[in-house]
Coordinates of C-alpha atoms in Angstrom, one line a residue:
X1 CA -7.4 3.8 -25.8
X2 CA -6.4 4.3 -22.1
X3 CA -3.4 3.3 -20.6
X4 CA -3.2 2.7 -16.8
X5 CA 0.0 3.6 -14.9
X6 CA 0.5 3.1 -11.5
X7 CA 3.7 3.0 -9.0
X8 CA 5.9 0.4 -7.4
X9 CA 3.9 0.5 -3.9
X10 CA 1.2 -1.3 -5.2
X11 CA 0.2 -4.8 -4.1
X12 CA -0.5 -6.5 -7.6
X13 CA 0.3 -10.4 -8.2
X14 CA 2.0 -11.1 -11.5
X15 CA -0.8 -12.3 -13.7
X16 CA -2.9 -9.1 -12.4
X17 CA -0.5 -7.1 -13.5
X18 CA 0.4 -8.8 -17.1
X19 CA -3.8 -9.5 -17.6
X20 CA -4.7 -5.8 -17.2
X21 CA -1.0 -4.7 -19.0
X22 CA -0.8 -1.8 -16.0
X23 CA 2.3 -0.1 -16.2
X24 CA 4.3 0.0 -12.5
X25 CA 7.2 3.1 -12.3
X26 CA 9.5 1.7 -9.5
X27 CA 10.4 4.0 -6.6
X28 CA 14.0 3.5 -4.9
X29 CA 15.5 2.2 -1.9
X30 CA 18.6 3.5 -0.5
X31 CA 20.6 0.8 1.8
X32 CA 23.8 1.2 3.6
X33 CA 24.7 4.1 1.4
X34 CA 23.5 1.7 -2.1
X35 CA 20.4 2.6 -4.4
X36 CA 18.0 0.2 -5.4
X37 CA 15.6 0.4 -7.5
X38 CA 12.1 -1.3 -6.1
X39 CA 11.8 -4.8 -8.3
X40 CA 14.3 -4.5 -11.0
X41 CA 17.7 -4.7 -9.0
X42 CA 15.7 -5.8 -5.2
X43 CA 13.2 -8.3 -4.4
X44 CA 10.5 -8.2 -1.1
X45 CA 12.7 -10.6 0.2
X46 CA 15.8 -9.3 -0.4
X47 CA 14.5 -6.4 1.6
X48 CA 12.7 -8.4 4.6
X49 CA 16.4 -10.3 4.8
X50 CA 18.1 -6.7 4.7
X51 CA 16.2 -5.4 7.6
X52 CA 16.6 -8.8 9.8
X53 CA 20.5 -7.9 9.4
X54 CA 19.6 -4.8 11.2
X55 CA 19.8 -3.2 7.9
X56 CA 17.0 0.3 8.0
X57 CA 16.4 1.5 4.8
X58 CA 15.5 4.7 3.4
X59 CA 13.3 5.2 0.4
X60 CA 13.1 7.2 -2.3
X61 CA 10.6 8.7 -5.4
X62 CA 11.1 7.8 -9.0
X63 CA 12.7 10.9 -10.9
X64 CA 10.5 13.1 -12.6
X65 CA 12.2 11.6 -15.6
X66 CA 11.3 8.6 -15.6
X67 CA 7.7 9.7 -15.7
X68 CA 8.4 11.4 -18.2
X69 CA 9.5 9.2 -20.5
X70 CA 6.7 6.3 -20.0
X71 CA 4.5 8.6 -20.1
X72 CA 5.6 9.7 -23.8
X73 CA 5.8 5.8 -24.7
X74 CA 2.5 4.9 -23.7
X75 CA 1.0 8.2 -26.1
X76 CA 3.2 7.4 -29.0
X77 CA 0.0 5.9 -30.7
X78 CA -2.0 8.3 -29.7
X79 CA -3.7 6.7 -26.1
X80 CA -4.4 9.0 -23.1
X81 CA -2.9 7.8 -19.9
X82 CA -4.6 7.4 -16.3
X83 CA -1.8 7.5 -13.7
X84 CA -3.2 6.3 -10.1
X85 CA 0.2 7.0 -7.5
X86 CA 0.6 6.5 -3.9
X87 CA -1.3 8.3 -1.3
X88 CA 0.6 12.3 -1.0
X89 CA 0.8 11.6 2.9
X90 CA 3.0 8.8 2.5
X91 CA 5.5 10.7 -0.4
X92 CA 6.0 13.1 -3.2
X93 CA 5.5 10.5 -6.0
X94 CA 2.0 12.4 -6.8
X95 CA 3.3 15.7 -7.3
X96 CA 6.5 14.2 -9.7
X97 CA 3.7 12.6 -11.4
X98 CA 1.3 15.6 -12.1
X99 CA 4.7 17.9 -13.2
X100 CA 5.6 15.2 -15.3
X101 CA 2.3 15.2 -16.8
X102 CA 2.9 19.1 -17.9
X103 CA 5.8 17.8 -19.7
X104 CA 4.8 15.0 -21.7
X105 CA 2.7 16.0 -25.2
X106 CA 0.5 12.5 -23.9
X107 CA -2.6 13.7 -22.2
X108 CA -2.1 12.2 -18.5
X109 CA -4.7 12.3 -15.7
X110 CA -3.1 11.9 -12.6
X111 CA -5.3 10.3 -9.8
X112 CA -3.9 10.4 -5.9
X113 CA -5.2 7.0 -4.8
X114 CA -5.3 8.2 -1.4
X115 CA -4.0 4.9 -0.5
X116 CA -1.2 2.5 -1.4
X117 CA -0.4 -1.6 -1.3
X118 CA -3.2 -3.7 -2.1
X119 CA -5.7 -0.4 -1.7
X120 CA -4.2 1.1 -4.4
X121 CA -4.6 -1.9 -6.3
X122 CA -8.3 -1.8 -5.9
X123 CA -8.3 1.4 -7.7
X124 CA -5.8 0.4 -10.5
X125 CA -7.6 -2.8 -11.0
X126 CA -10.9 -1.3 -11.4
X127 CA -9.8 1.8 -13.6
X128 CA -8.5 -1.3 -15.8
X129 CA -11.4 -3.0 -16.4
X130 CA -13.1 0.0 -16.9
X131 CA -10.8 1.0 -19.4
X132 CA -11.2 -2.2 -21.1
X133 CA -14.9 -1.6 -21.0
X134 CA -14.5 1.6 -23.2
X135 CA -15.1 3.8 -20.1
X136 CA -14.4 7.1 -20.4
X137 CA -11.4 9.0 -18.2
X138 CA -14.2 11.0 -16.0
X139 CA -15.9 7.7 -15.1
X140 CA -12.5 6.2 -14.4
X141 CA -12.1 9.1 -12.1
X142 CA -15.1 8.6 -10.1
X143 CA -14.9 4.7 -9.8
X144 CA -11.4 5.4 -8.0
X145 CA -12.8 7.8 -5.9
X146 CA -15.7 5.6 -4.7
X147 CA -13.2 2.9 -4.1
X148 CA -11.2 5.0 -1.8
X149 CA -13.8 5.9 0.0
X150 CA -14.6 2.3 0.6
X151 CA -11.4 1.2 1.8
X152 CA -9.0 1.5 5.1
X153 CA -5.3 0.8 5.3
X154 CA -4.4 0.1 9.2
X155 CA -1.2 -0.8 9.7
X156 CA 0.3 -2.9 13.0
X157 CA 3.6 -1.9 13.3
X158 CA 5.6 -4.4 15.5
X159 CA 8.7 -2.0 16.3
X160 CA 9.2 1.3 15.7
X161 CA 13.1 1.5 14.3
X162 CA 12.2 1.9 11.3
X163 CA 9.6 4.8 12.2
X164 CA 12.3 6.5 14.4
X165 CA 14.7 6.4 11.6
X166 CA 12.4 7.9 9.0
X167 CA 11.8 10.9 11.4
X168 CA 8.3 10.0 12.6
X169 CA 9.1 9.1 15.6
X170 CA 11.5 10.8 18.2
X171 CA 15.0 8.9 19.2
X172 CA 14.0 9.6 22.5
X173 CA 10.2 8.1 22.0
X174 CA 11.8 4.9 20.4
X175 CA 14.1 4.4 23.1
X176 CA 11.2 4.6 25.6
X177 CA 8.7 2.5 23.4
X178 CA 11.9 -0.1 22.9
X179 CA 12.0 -0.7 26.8
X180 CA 8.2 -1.3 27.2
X181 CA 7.5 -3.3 24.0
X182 CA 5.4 -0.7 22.9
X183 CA 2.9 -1.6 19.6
X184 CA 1.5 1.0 17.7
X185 CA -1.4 0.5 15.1
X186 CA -1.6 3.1 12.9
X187 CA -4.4 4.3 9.9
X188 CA -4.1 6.0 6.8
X189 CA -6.6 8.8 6.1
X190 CA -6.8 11.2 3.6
X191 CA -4.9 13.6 5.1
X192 CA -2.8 12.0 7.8
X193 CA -1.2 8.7 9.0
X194 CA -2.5 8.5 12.8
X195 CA -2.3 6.5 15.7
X196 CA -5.3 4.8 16.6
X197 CA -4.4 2.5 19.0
X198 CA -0.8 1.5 21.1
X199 CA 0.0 -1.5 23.6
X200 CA 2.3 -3.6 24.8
X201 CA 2.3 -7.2 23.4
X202 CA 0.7 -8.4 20.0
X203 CA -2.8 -8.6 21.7
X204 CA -3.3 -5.4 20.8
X205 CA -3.3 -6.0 17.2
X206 CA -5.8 -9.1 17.7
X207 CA -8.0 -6.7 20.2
X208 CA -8.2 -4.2 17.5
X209 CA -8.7 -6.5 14.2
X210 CA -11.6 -8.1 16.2
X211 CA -13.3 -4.1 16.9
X212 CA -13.0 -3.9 13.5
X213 CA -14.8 -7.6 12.7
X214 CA -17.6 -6.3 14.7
X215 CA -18.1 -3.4 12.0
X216 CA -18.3 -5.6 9.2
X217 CA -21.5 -6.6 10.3
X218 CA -23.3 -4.0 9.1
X219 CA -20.5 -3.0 6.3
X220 CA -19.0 -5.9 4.8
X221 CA -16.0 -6.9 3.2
X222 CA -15.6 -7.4 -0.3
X223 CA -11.9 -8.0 -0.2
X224 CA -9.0 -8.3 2.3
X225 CA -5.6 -8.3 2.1
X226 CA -2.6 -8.7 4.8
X227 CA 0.1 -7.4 2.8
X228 CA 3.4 -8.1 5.7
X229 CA 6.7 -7.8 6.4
X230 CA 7.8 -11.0 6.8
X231 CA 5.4 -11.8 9.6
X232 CA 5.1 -15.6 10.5
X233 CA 2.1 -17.5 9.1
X234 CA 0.9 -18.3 12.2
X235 CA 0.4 -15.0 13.6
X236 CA -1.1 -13.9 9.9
X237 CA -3.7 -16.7 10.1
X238 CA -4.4 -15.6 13.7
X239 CA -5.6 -12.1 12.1
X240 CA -7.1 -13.6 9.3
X241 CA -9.5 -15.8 11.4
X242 CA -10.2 -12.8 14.1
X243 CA -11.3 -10.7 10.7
X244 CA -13.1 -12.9 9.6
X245 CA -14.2 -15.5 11.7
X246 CA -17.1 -16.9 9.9
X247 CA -14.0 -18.1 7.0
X248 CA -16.5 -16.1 4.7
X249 CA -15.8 -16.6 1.2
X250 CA -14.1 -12.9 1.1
X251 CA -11.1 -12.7 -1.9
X252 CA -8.1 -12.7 0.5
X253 CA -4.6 -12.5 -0.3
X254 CA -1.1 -12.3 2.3
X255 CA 1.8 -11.0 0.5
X256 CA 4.7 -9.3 1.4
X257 CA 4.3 -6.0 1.3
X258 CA 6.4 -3.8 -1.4
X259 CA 10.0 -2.3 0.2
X260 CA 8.7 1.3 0.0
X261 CA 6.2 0.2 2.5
X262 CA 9.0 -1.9 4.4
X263 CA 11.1 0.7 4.8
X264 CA 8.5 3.3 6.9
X265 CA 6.9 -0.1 9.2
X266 CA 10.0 -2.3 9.7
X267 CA 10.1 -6.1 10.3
X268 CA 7.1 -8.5 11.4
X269 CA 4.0 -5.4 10.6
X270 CA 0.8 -6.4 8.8
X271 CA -1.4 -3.9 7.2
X272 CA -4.8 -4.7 7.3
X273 CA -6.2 -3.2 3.9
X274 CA -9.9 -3.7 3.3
X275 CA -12.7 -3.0 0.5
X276 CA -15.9 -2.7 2.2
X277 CA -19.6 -2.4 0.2
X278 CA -20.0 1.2 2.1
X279 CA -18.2 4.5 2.8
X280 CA -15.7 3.8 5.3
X281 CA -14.4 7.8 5.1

């Protein structure tokens, strides 16, 4: 049997999660000198109120630990475990996760997702059903990978304290960018978060989500997600429509996203996470 783990960035709704009985190790939040830990002892919206109260979070990886010991749980009767973590450009979670794996007698494969939120859940979801399916670990491996090359993560951050705080931004740059309104869109790749595109009013994001529209003519979506941080409804059905603006019958879900995410993007961003039928990267 194999046993799917996967970490607390994840966008997964309940029954996904207790249908496919995937394991989620919570990272930790740190706020106002506190620790949290991501879903046991904080909520989303615990944290979306915590920022609004000019509250800026720091985050934190799960302890190698902890690994550890679910890892040893899972293989007490003898099942292998596939652990898919969060993308190493956004933390060290992977590498706790592979040490951790040297440590446990359970044989662990440890996949980096390349990806996080509702992307990663692509990839856990899949390797699920696969394992139901009586796939082996190898072809787990490979369906992961062709699913991350299939989807982008682009995220429109709103306001950059929370960026400036986590040292990816300059004091001085945020204090410019504060005076002009500045909005930054940023991607994921596998190697890098960049910025791909920066303006000064929300138009920007709606400029952008409609460039990419255009390129799901020729790729096109199987799934879409607007994971958020407590961004209004209105604006979120704004994007929605400008993504897809034929309402095509895509699977589509608008959650908030998890605090680990919340704590690097700050209030009001929306990532834009897509699976598309092509290689996107």
């Amino acid at each position: 049997m194999i046993k799917i783990v996967t970490d607390s960035s994840v966008q997964l709704t309940a029954a996904e999660i207790k249908e496919n009985n995937i394991t989620i190790i919570p990272l930790s939040i740190e706020i106002a000198g506190q620790n949290y830990v991501d879903g046991e002892d904080i909520s989303r919206q615990q944290l979306v109120e915590a920022l609004r109260k000019g509250n800026i979070p720091k985050s934190s990886q799960p302890p190698m630990g902890r690994f550890v010991e679910v890892f040893d749980e899972l293989g007490k009767d003898g099942s292998e475990v596939v652990a898919i973590i969060l993308s190493d450009v956004l933390s060290g979670t992977f590498n706790t996760a592979q040490s951790a794996a040297q440590m446990t007698e359970t044989k662990v494969t440890v996949i980096n997702s390349k990806s996080t939120d509702r992307g990663l859940a692509f990839q856990v979801l899949a390797a699920a059903k696969d394992a139901q399916e009586g796939k082996s670990v190898a072809e787990i491996v490979a369906h992961c990978a062709d699913i991350a090359k299939r989807t982008t993560i682009d995220v429109l951050v709103d306001n950059l304290d929370c960026l400036v705080a986590g040292g990816r931004v300059s004091k001085m740059a945020g204090m410019l960018t504060k005076l002009i309104n500045l909005k930054v869109i940023v991607r994921l790749n596998d190697e890098s978060l960049d910025v791909v595109a920066k303006g000064r009013s929300r138009k920007t994001f709606v400029k952008y989500c409609s460039e990419l529209a255009q390129g799901y003519e020729d790729n096109p979506l199987c799934e879409l997600s607007l994971s958020n941080v407590g961004t209004d409804k209105e604006f979120l059905d704004r994007i929605k429509q400008t993504l897809l603006p034929q309402n095509q019958d895509v699977p589509y879900l608008a959650e908030l996203t998890s605090p680990i995410i919340m704590t690097h993007t700050g209030l009001n961003a929306i990532g834009v996470v897509t699976l598309q039928e092509k290689a996107v990267r």
